[in-house]
Amino acid sequence: MQIRQIMTPDTRACLPEESCAVAGEIMRRRQSGFLPVVDSQTTKRVTGVITDRAIMLHLVHRDLPASEVAVRTCMMGVPPMISPEADLEVAVRVMKKEAVDRLPVIDQGRLVGVLSLQDIALAARRQWAYVGP
């Protein structure tokens, strides 16, 4: 099974210069605690990722409002990424080796989606639903 078949496509992303408040609002609306950070909304080249946990820990440490803190100050660097044509087993190995729950999906250097453990679990559930006795 290819990543393209189970990933979450058209993932939103934020820019490093945007505030943590903007990133947090995107996460809230998408009900996700993970957001890729891209160099621009046009090229969508991944430069890092940010999580709700990273934002929270950074804001508590700095004692500043989210609207005054840029994403770049608390984002993590370039994460492991995967191609939409890659096989699911490859993605699982990468996730396990890197100890990550999500992988940005990159096609020709451009963000096209995210693969999460939830995506994998839902795909397995759909596949098992069709397995008969």
Short mmCIF file of C-alpha atoms in Angstrom, two decimals:
data_model
loop_
_atom_site.label_atom_id
_atom_site.label_comp_id
_atom_site.label_asym_id
_atom_site.label_seq_id
_atom_site.Cartn_x
_atom_site.Cartn_y
_atom_site.Cartn_z
CA MET A 1 0.00 0.00 0.00
CA GLN A 2 1.37 3.40 -0.98
CA ILE A 3 1.45 6.41 1.33
CA ARG A 4 -0.65 8.38 -1.17
CA GLN A 5 -3.58 6.02 -0.48
CA ILE A 6 -3.75 6.67 3.26
CA MET A 7 -2.11 10.05 4.00
CA THR A 8 -4.03 13.16 4.96
CA PRO A 9 -3.74 15.34 1.82
CA ASP A 10 -3.69 19.13 1.50
CA THR A 11 -2.24 19.66 4.94
CA ARG A 12 -2.15 23.19 6.27
CA ALA A 13 1.23 24.61 7.22
CA CYS A 14 2.52 27.75 8.87
CA LEU A 15 5.48 30.04 8.27
CA PRO A 16 8.40 30.47 10.69
CA GLU A 17 7.63 34.18 11.15
CA GLU A 18 3.98 33.61 12.07
CA SER A 19 3.04 33.70 15.72
CA CYS A 20 2.44 30.68 17.90
CA ALA A 21 -1.13 32.00 18.28
CA VAL A 22 -1.65 31.59 14.52
CA ALA A 23 -0.12 28.10 14.57
CA GLY A 24 -2.23 27.14 17.57
CA GLU A 25 -5.41 28.35 15.90
CA ILE A 26 -4.65 26.28 12.77
CA MET A 27 -4.08 23.23 15.00
CA ARG A 28 -7.31 23.88 16.91
CA ARG A 29 -9.36 24.16 13.72
CA ARG A 30 -7.83 21.00 12.26
CA GLN A 31 -8.00 19.15 15.58
CA SER A 32 -4.33 18.25 15.30
CA GLY A 33 -1.37 18.90 17.57
CA PHE A 34 1.13 18.92 14.68
CA LEU A 35 1.85 21.44 11.98
CA PRO A 36 4.53 21.50 9.29
CA VAL A 37 6.47 24.76 8.97
CA VAL A 38 7.24 25.79 5.38
CA ASP A 39 9.45 28.44 3.78
CA SER A 40 6.48 29.94 1.91
CA GLN A 41 2.89 29.02 1.14
CA THR A 42 3.85 29.00 -2.56
CA THR A 43 6.82 26.62 -2.55
CA LYS A 44 5.74 24.66 0.56
CA ARG A 45 9.26 23.42 1.28
CA VAL A 46 9.29 21.99 4.81
CA THR A 47 11.77 23.75 7.10
CA GLY A 48 10.54 22.24 10.36
CA VAL A 49 7.53 21.19 12.39
CA ILE A 50 5.78 22.53 15.44
CA THR A 51 3.58 20.76 17.96
CA ASP A 52 1.06 21.98 20.49
CA ARG A 53 3.33 20.59 23.20
CA ALA A 54 6.38 22.51 21.94
CA ILE A 55 4.37 25.73 21.88
CA MET A 56 3.04 25.20 25.37
CA LEU A 57 6.43 24.35 26.88
CA HIS A 58 8.11 27.31 25.19
CA LEU A 59 5.41 29.77 26.27
CA VAL A 60 5.49 28.56 29.85
CA HIS A 61 9.29 28.81 29.91
CA ARG A 62 9.33 32.32 28.39
CA ASP A 63 6.15 33.53 30.17
CA LEU A 64 4.96 35.33 27.04
CA PRO A 65 1.64 35.38 25.19
CA ALA A 66 1.45 33.21 22.07
CA SER A 67 0.78 36.26 19.91
CA GLU A 68 4.25 37.62 20.78
CA VAL A 69 6.27 34.48 20.02
CA ALA A 70 7.30 33.50 16.49
CA VAL A 71 6.96 29.88 15.43
CA ARG A 72 10.68 29.79 14.53
CA THR A 73 11.62 30.16 18.21
CA CYS A 74 10.00 26.89 19.24
CA MET A 75 9.78 24.79 16.08
CA MET A 76 11.79 21.63 15.66
CA GLY A 77 14.17 21.32 12.71
CA VAL A 78 13.61 19.50 9.45
CA PRO A 79 11.85 16.21 10.26
CA PRO A 80 12.15 12.88 8.51
CA MET A 81 9.91 12.96 5.44
CA ILE A 82 8.52 10.45 2.97
CA SER A 83 7.36 10.31 -0.64
CA PRO A 84 3.71 9.64 -1.51
CA GLU A 85 4.88 6.71 -3.66
CA ALA A 86 6.72 5.06 -0.76
CA ASP A 87 5.42 1.80 0.62
CA LEU A 88 3.65 1.78 3.99
CA GLU A 89 6.20 -0.63 5.47
CA VAL A 90 8.98 1.87 4.68
CA ALA A 91 7.05 4.63 6.44
CA VAL A 92 6.47 2.47 9.51
CA ARG A 93 10.20 1.68 9.69
CA VAL A 94 11.09 5.37 9.44
CA MET A 95 8.54 6.34 12.10
CA LYS A 96 9.82 3.64 14.43
CA LYS A 97 13.50 4.45 13.87
CA GLU A 98 12.97 8.20 14.29
CA ALA A 99 10.42 7.79 17.12
CA VAL A 100 7.85 10.06 15.44
CA ASP A 101 4.08 9.78 15.13
CA ARG A 102 3.78 11.81 11.92
CA LEU A 103 5.71 12.23 8.68
CA PRO A 104 5.36 15.11 6.25
CA VAL A 105 4.72 13.70 2.77
CA ILE A 106 6.85 15.44 0.14
CA ASP A 107 6.49 15.28 -3.64
CA GLN A 108 9.26 16.98 -5.65
CA GLY A 109 10.27 18.99 -2.58
CA ARG A 110 6.74 20.24 -1.91
CA LEU A 111 4.50 19.37 1.05
CA VAL A 112 1.49 17.39 -0.22
CA GLY A 113 0.24 15.79 2.99
CA VAL A 114 1.01 14.19 6.34
CA LEU A 115 1.05 10.54 7.30
CA SER A 116 0.12 9.88 10.92
CA LEU A 117 -0.28 6.83 13.09
CA GLN A 118 -4.00 7.58 13.01
CA ASP A 119 -3.98 7.39 9.20
CA ILE A 120 -2.26 4.00 9.42
CA ALA A 121 -4.73 2.73 12.04
CA LEU A 122 -7.73 3.87 9.99
CA ALA A 123 -6.33 2.21 6.85
CA ALA A 124 -5.81 -1.04 8.78
CA ARG A 125 -9.36 -0.85 10.11
CA ARG A 126 -10.77 -0.38 6.60
CA GLN A 127 -8.70 -3.27 5.28
CA TRP A 128 -9.73 -5.60 8.14
CA ALA A 129 -13.37 -4.68 7.67
CA TYR A 130 -13.29 -6.41 4.27
CA VAL A 131 -11.50 -9.55 5.43
CA GLY A 132 -14.00 -12.37 5.57
CA PRO A 133 -13.93 -15.68 7.43
#
